[in-house]
XYZ file of C-alpha atoms in Angstrom:
477
model
C 218.458 127.315 5.417
C 215.955 129.695 3.878
C 212.289 129.246 4.690
C 209.906 128.122 1.908
C 208.385 131.598 1.839
C 211.795 133.262 1.515
C 212.890 131.034 -1.368
C 209.691 131.606 -3.287
C 209.794 135.303 -2.475
C 213.194 135.480 -4.173
C 212.045 133.526 -7.225
C 208.909 135.639 -7.628
C 211.035 138.760 -7.206
C 213.360 137.609 -9.999
C 210.374 136.872 -12.230
C 208.987 140.354 -11.579
C 212.333 141.927 -12.466
C 212.253 140.050 -15.767
C 208.704 141.239 -16.473
C 209.750 144.788 -15.655
C 212.744 144.615 -17.969
C 210.489 143.298 -20.736
C 208.032 146.151 -20.013
C 205.163 143.713 -19.445
C 204.669 144.171 -15.694
C 201.013 145.153 -15.387
C 199.480 147.549 -12.876
C 196.049 148.047 -11.367
C 194.983 151.708 -11.413
C 191.794 152.133 -9.345
C 189.110 154.401 -10.740
C 187.555 156.385 -7.909
C 183.748 156.485 -8.059
C 183.072 159.578 -6.020
C 179.342 160.221 -5.862
C 179.318 158.349 -2.582
C 182.694 157.013 -1.559
C 182.484 153.364 -0.385
C 183.609 153.141 3.199
C 184.017 150.775 6.070
C 180.620 150.134 7.609
C 180.119 151.382 11.143
C 177.673 150.648 13.926
C 176.023 154.033 13.338
C 175.388 153.305 9.666
C 171.627 152.944 9.153
C 172.154 150.838 6.040
C 174.283 148.319 7.903
C 172.271 145.944 10.051
C 173.314 142.695 11.661
C 171.155 140.253 13.599
C 171.774 137.785 16.400
C 169.299 135.133 15.244
C 167.486 133.862 12.165
C 164.989 136.228 10.550
C 161.971 135.328 8.381
C 163.717 136.412 5.178
C 166.617 134.051 5.853
C 164.468 131.118 4.815
C 164.241 132.309 1.215
C 167.743 130.919 0.660
C 166.561 127.350 1.372
C 162.865 127.459 0.433
C 162.411 127.291 -3.348
C 159.710 126.422 -5.884
C 159.790 124.560 -9.174
C 157.066 124.366 -11.786
C 155.049 121.162 -12.055
C 156.470 120.778 -15.578
C 159.998 120.849 -14.188
C 159.011 118.445 -11.425
C 157.533 115.989 -13.911
C 160.565 116.087 -16.208
C 162.887 115.632 -13.249
C 160.924 112.662 -11.942
C 161.152 110.969 -15.340
C 164.794 112.015 -15.836
C 163.793 113.777 -19.058
C 166.592 115.900 -20.575
C 165.877 119.621 -20.307
C 167.448 122.834 -21.580
C 165.671 124.854 -18.910
C 162.811 125.909 -21.149
C 160.007 124.989 -18.759
C 157.326 127.607 -18.117
C 158.173 129.562 -14.989
C 155.407 132.160 -14.884
C 153.330 131.810 -11.718
C 149.623 132.664 -11.500
C 150.334 135.588 -9.180
C 153.374 136.826 -11.090
C 152.032 136.588 -14.640
C 152.056 139.777 -16.652
C 149.182 138.829 -18.937
C 151.286 139.144 -22.068
C 150.935 136.852 -25.049
C 152.558 133.512 -24.450
C 152.385 133.733 -20.670
C 151.065 130.590 -19.026
C 150.102 129.809 -15.473
C 151.491 126.779 -13.674
C 151.208 125.162 -10.315
C 154.415 125.106 -8.351
C 155.920 122.638 -5.930
C 157.727 123.905 -2.835
C 161.066 122.317 -1.963
C 163.603 122.630 0.837
C 166.986 123.178 -0.759
C 169.717 120.813 0.470
C 171.977 121.089 -2.566
C 173.093 124.721 -2.612
C 176.345 126.342 -1.521
C 174.823 129.311 0.318
C 176.108 127.821 3.563
C 175.412 130.825 5.810
C 172.175 131.901 4.123
C 173.581 135.337 3.283
C 172.155 135.561 -0.241
C 168.931 137.041 1.133
C 170.469 139.316 3.781
C 168.956 142.846 3.608
C 172.243 144.594 4.387
C 173.883 142.952 1.381
C 170.848 143.726 -0.771
C 170.987 147.383 0.275
C 174.682 147.552 -0.592
C 173.918 146.233 -4.085
C 171.014 148.642 -4.601
C 172.930 151.669 -3.352
C 175.933 150.998 -5.587
C 173.696 150.325 -8.607
C 171.656 153.490 -8.078
C 174.770 155.637 -7.780
C 177.059 154.042 -10.357
C 174.982 151.711 -12.485
C 177.133 148.660 -13.220
C 180.347 150.709 -13.053
C 183.105 151.000 -15.684
C 183.017 148.019 -18.051
C 186.446 146.692 -18.903
C 189.128 144.372 -17.597
C 190.642 145.263 -14.235
C 193.902 146.244 -15.942
C 192.150 148.735 -18.211
C 189.267 150.520 -16.481
C 187.208 147.960 -14.542
C 189.074 148.222 -11.230
C 187.589 150.742 -8.785
C 187.792 151.775 -5.160
C 184.934 149.327 -4.512
C 187.072 146.428 -5.756
C 190.045 147.631 -3.719
C 187.978 147.855 -0.536
C 186.755 144.291 -1.012
C 190.286 143.034 -1.673
C 191.524 144.674 1.540
C 188.777 143.093 3.627
C 189.507 139.642 2.174
C 193.255 140.004 2.753
C 192.475 140.876 6.367
C 190.155 137.864 6.696
C 192.814 135.507 5.319
C 195.676 137.215 7.192
C 197.580 137.811 3.983
C 199.421 140.883 2.729
C 197.122 141.460 -0.241
C 194.394 139.975 -2.393
C 193.409 139.871 -6.065
C 189.763 139.709 -7.127
C 188.932 137.409 -10.033
C 185.683 136.951 -11.998
C 185.064 133.502 -10.462
C 186.775 130.938 -8.260
C 187.434 128.902 -11.398
C 189.208 131.866 -12.996
C 191.205 132.427 -9.796
C 192.662 128.910 -9.885
C 193.367 129.157 -13.605
C 195.134 132.511 -13.156
C 197.258 131.295 -10.255
C 198.373 128.063 -11.918
C 199.387 129.800 -15.157
C 201.257 132.451 -13.148
C 203.128 129.732 -11.254
C 204.080 128.091 -14.536
C 205.350 131.391 -15.906
C 208.024 131.606 -13.201
C 209.986 128.718 -14.694
C 209.853 130.302 -18.136
C 210.825 133.782 -16.924
C 213.756 132.552 -14.836
C 215.003 130.565 -17.851
C 215.342 133.709 -19.920
C 211.778 133.589 -21.246
C 212.370 130.187 -22.827
C 211.536 126.564 -21.991
C 213.412 125.704 -18.766
C 215.605 122.665 -18.322
C 214.276 119.741 -16.282
C 216.021 120.976 -13.116
C 214.686 124.504 -13.614
C 211.080 123.397 -14.017
C 208.531 123.728 -11.239
C 207.256 120.551 -9.591
C 203.511 120.764 -8.911
C 202.017 118.195 -6.524
C 198.229 117.958 -6.776
C 195.717 115.961 -4.730
C 193.951 113.327 -6.843
C 190.525 114.796 -6.066
C 191.272 118.485 -6.519
C 188.624 120.692 -8.109
C 188.296 120.836 -11.893
C 189.533 124.436 -11.954
C 192.849 123.406 -10.382
C 193.140 120.508 -12.790
C 192.404 122.663 -15.841
C 194.853 125.286 -14.610
C 197.569 122.649 -14.274
C 196.787 121.271 -17.726
C 197.142 124.736 -19.219
C 200.397 125.243 -17.336
C 201.747 121.930 -18.648
C 201.392 123.282 -22.172
C 203.913 125.967 -21.228
C 206.409 123.111 -20.681
C 207.630 124.772 -17.504
C 206.173 122.418 -14.901
C 206.262 118.743 -14.044
C 203.098 117.407 -12.417
C 202.811 114.779 -9.700
C 199.415 113.538 -8.539
C 199.315 112.115 -5.013
C 196.603 109.829 -3.698
C 193.730 111.645 -2.060
C 194.876 113.077 1.287
C 197.653 110.459 1.442
C 200.523 112.249 3.147
C 202.807 109.195 3.009
C 202.465 109.128 -0.763
C 203.022 112.884 -1.001
C 206.093 112.655 1.252
C 207.527 109.905 -0.959
C 206.975 111.940 -4.131
C 208.531 115.028 -2.562
C 211.526 113.057 -1.248
C 212.226 111.591 -4.688
C 211.905 114.930 -6.490
C 215.191 116.743 -7.133
C 213.640 119.992 -8.357
C 214.115 122.979 -6.056
C 210.885 124.752 -6.892
C 208.029 122.710 -5.456
C 204.333 123.584 -5.122
C 201.661 121.571 -3.324
C 198.092 122.502 -4.226
C 194.975 121.069 -2.611
C 191.348 121.758 -1.872
C 191.004 122.498 1.831
C 187.503 121.002 2.019
C 186.645 118.673 -0.850
C 183.357 119.568 -2.495
C 182.242 116.072 -3.526
C 183.441 114.159 -0.467
C 183.084 116.631 2.401
C 186.448 115.709 3.936
C 189.285 118.042 4.874
C 192.818 118.138 3.579
C 195.192 117.059 6.402
C 196.291 120.630 7.089
C 198.538 119.941 10.093
C 200.416 117.207 8.231
C 200.734 119.435 5.161
C 202.219 122.188 7.335
C 204.773 119.712 8.739
C 205.711 118.506 5.246
C 206.076 122.112 4.091
C 208.663 122.741 6.811
C 210.527 119.565 5.845
C 210.492 119.944 2.053
C 210.239 123.700 1.565
C 207.349 123.775 -0.902
C 204.877 126.527 -1.642
C 201.513 125.553 -0.089
C 198.417 126.607 -2.021
C 194.899 125.802 -0.829
C 191.534 126.279 -2.491
C 189.318 127.231 0.449
C 186.122 127.706 -1.557
C 183.962 125.625 0.783
C 185.638 126.572 4.059
C 185.810 130.367 3.818
C 183.364 132.133 6.188
C 182.186 128.748 7.584
C 185.261 127.298 9.277
C 187.337 128.994 11.951
C 186.308 131.266 14.806
C 186.241 134.346 12.571
C 185.257 132.585 9.357
C 188.852 132.653 8.131
C 188.450 129.160 6.726
C 189.982 125.725 7.110
C 193.489 127.050 7.790
C 192.147 129.091 10.707
C 190.180 126.068 11.925
C 193.389 124.010 12.090
C 195.533 126.913 13.334
C 197.938 126.891 10.398
C 197.201 130.140 8.545
C 200.895 131.093 8.581
C 201.785 127.833 6.835
C 199.523 128.588 3.860
C 201.328 130.714 1.305
C 198.428 131.364 -1.072
C 194.714 130.911 -0.467
C 192.107 130.763 -3.217
C 188.570 131.617 -2.226
C 185.153 132.443 -3.563
C 182.320 134.818 -2.787
C 179.746 132.634 -4.535
C 179.264 130.117 -1.720
C 179.080 131.043 1.967
C 179.207 134.771 1.162
C 176.066 134.387 -0.949
C 177.451 136.669 -3.683
C 179.687 136.132 -6.715
C 183.345 136.148 -7.682
C 186.668 134.609 -6.725
C 189.850 135.853 -5.080
C 193.483 135.007 -4.425
C 194.858 136.006 -1.003
C 198.641 136.278 -1.239
C 201.656 138.577 -0.915
C 201.999 141.810 -2.887
C 204.706 140.252 -5.065
C 202.509 137.294 -5.946
C 199.642 139.649 -6.735
C 201.835 141.612 -9.156
C 202.888 138.396 -10.850
C 199.360 136.986 -11.158
C 197.892 140.221 -12.502
C 200.697 140.261 -15.093
C 200.620 136.593 -16.079
C 197.229 135.137 -15.054
C 195.412 135.038 -18.388
C 191.947 134.272 -16.948
C 192.295 137.443 -14.854
C 193.910 139.635 -17.524
C 191.402 138.872 -20.280
C 188.193 138.949 -18.202
C 185.955 141.905 -17.498
C 186.134 143.025 -13.875
C 183.266 142.325 -11.481
C 180.328 144.718 -11.553
C 180.589 147.500 -8.968
C 177.334 146.423 -7.230
C 178.745 142.880 -6.978
C 181.927 144.207 -5.368
C 179.807 146.258 -2.958
C 177.776 143.167 -2.085
C 180.933 141.154 -1.473
C 182.319 143.748 0.902
C 179.065 143.863 2.862
C 178.977 140.058 2.983
C 182.500 139.859 4.429
C 181.483 142.192 7.246
C 178.145 140.502 7.933
C 179.698 137.023 7.923
C 182.316 138.092 10.425
C 179.882 139.808 12.793
C 176.946 137.374 12.699
C 178.753 134.553 14.483
C 175.454 132.803 15.183
C 175.411 131.643 11.570
C 178.605 129.622 11.991
C 177.291 128.225 15.264
C 174.001 127.303 13.586
C 175.541 125.413 10.669
C 177.760 123.371 12.983
C 174.697 122.586 15.093
C 173.031 121.245 11.947
C 176.104 119.058 11.303
C 175.694 117.630 14.811
C 171.962 117.151 14.222
C 172.584 115.145 11.058
C 175.010 112.883 12.884
C 172.607 112.318 15.786
C 169.626 111.658 13.508
C 171.375 109.279 11.102
C 174.323 107.860 13.007
C 176.581 108.783 10.071
C 179.859 110.298 11.375
C 179.907 113.484 9.303
C 182.567 116.123 9.950
C 181.520 119.032 7.747
C 178.526 120.803 6.237
C 179.083 118.900 2.980
C 177.700 115.390 3.344
C 178.503 112.939 0.585
C 176.279 109.856 0.808
C 177.851 107.317 -1.541
C 175.173 104.876 -2.718
C 176.944 103.182 -5.627
C 175.259 102.844 -9.002
C 173.795 105.649 -11.058
C 170.315 104.073 -10.887
C 170.414 103.964 -7.079
C 171.468 107.590 -6.853
C 168.798 108.776 -9.286
C 166.100 106.722 -7.576
C 167.055 108.158 -4.179
C 167.117 111.708 -5.563
C 163.635 111.253 -7.083
C 162.309 109.905 -3.781
C 163.643 112.964 -1.966
C 162.116 115.205 -4.626
C 158.727 113.617 -4.036
C 159.262 114.165 -0.308
C 159.877 117.875 -0.847
C 163.681 118.032 -0.826
C 166.003 119.343 -3.530
C 168.976 116.944 -3.374
C 170.672 116.097 -6.647
C 172.374 112.849 -7.605
C 176.071 113.285 -8.376
C 177.186 111.020 -11.233
C 180.151 110.447 -13.550
C 182.164 112.245 -14.775
C 181.964 114.375 -11.624
C 182.662 111.259 -9.518
C 184.077 107.811 -10.454
C 181.762 105.073 -11.777
C 179.921 103.128 -9.065
C 180.538 105.864 -6.520
C 177.434 107.895 -7.367
C 176.120 109.802 -4.425
C 173.678 112.207 -2.879
C 175.412 115.442 -1.965
C 173.647 117.041 0.986
C 174.718 120.610 1.740
C 173.703 122.083 5.081
C 172.948 125.737 5.741
C 172.853 127.922 8.822
C 169.203 128.667 8.061
C 168.078 125.060 7.980
C 166.190 124.161 11.135
C 166.285 121.091 13.332
C 162.852 120.225 11.934
C 164.253 120.387 8.385
C 166.941 117.903 9.373
C 164.446 115.583 11.083
C 162.254 115.529 7.977
C 165.227 115.006 5.675
C 166.576 112.160 7.804
C 163.165 110.473 7.750
C 162.986 110.760 3.958
C 166.544 109.499 3.550
C 165.876 106.499 5.776
C 163.229 105.338 3.290
C 165.607 105.310 0.311
C 169.064 104.460 1.676
C 170.446 102.290 4.441
C 172.402 104.504 6.811
C 174.518 101.610 8.095
C 175.647 100.653 4.582
C 176.241 104.203 3.363
C 179.788 105.458 2.916
C 180.460 109.172 3.309
C 183.902 109.245 1.689
C 184.866 107.545 -1.519
C 187.784 105.325 -0.574
C 188.305 104.415 -4.241
C 189.903 107.766 -5.052
C 191.269 108.203 -8.528
C 193.329 110.836 -10.258
C 191.265 113.092 -12.479
C 194.359 114.832 -13.853
């Protein structure tokens, strides 16, 4: 019996042959920016610095200010289009229309900069150097002129991190999921002679009920191609997934799931998924947006954490969270990359990332891997939160389900008054009556930050009555 990877490798290969015969197989042709060739950073590189503990500038990723006008509108839940005055007394330029406001300092507990890398000087220097030498770089889609040696170097480092053969950069994580799902859907069409496939020839896509909106929108777009049949399984319910897989007679099966769910903070059951993959022969796709760089000994993500990297066929990731930069990526085989770059519309019709952004991403991958203390620090903060509140949290995303929208807003306003930026998550992001406070921990939070946050939380919610996972999961697809 062929392995899942072998079966899908054959199907993707057939799809690529069809694209080639139709003369629509697309290629990436890197433009070489030569004024200063990007290279692998070395220990003797003056521009590349790593540190073994928190530095003073690290705190800028969690210490923020908002204008008193913004604070007032937030406290009264007044709708805003972001037009509040943001000119400080020290930063005003004296021009007509400039006003001076008082500002309120807040500790940020709602961001996704999990390792605090957004303020790292090595990453900042990489951005500045690339911008000084190349400006923003060639402006065009990656398939035309936007793909450079900087983008290729970043792709290679991400493929190495994810232990995959290759990698495709996308404008955002959202675009990455959209591109992958539409490419998957195209296989059924291509293998059916570029027409609507029969029911048996369609691709069965099994999606967790609480998958990210980008996966859901990608599946919806793929459904319009009439080449897939979608099954939604209950959140992390492997018995339900096994039943759906067992009753499905289609050969081509795909299971797609978040690895770490952004609104609940729980993990996909990776070991069980790997076992089901061996039994049913499906393609396993994970969106590791919130696990990449944080989980695993080397920051390889949730699959590395659960020792099942080889069981994951395709891994979606982002550079806009723990890497502190911007952009998305798809770590996969070379064949899958060729297919996605030829059929993933959100990739094909988007302008490539700016060269300085690609340079920043590459620096961030290296810094994240070398500064292991950051991963140790964030997991220490997870332990601190558990010890201070008694709530059995398991990740750096802490979802405190309080119930009604009024309760969530009231708690968020109390935290705001106490100096903490923690937003209330409400429908349609989460189901009605499961509104919550989403607390996101960072490696550059301190124990004192956690003690103060826990004290403020204790005055607005009851820890013993607070759920951390929403047991009333519902399908958003």
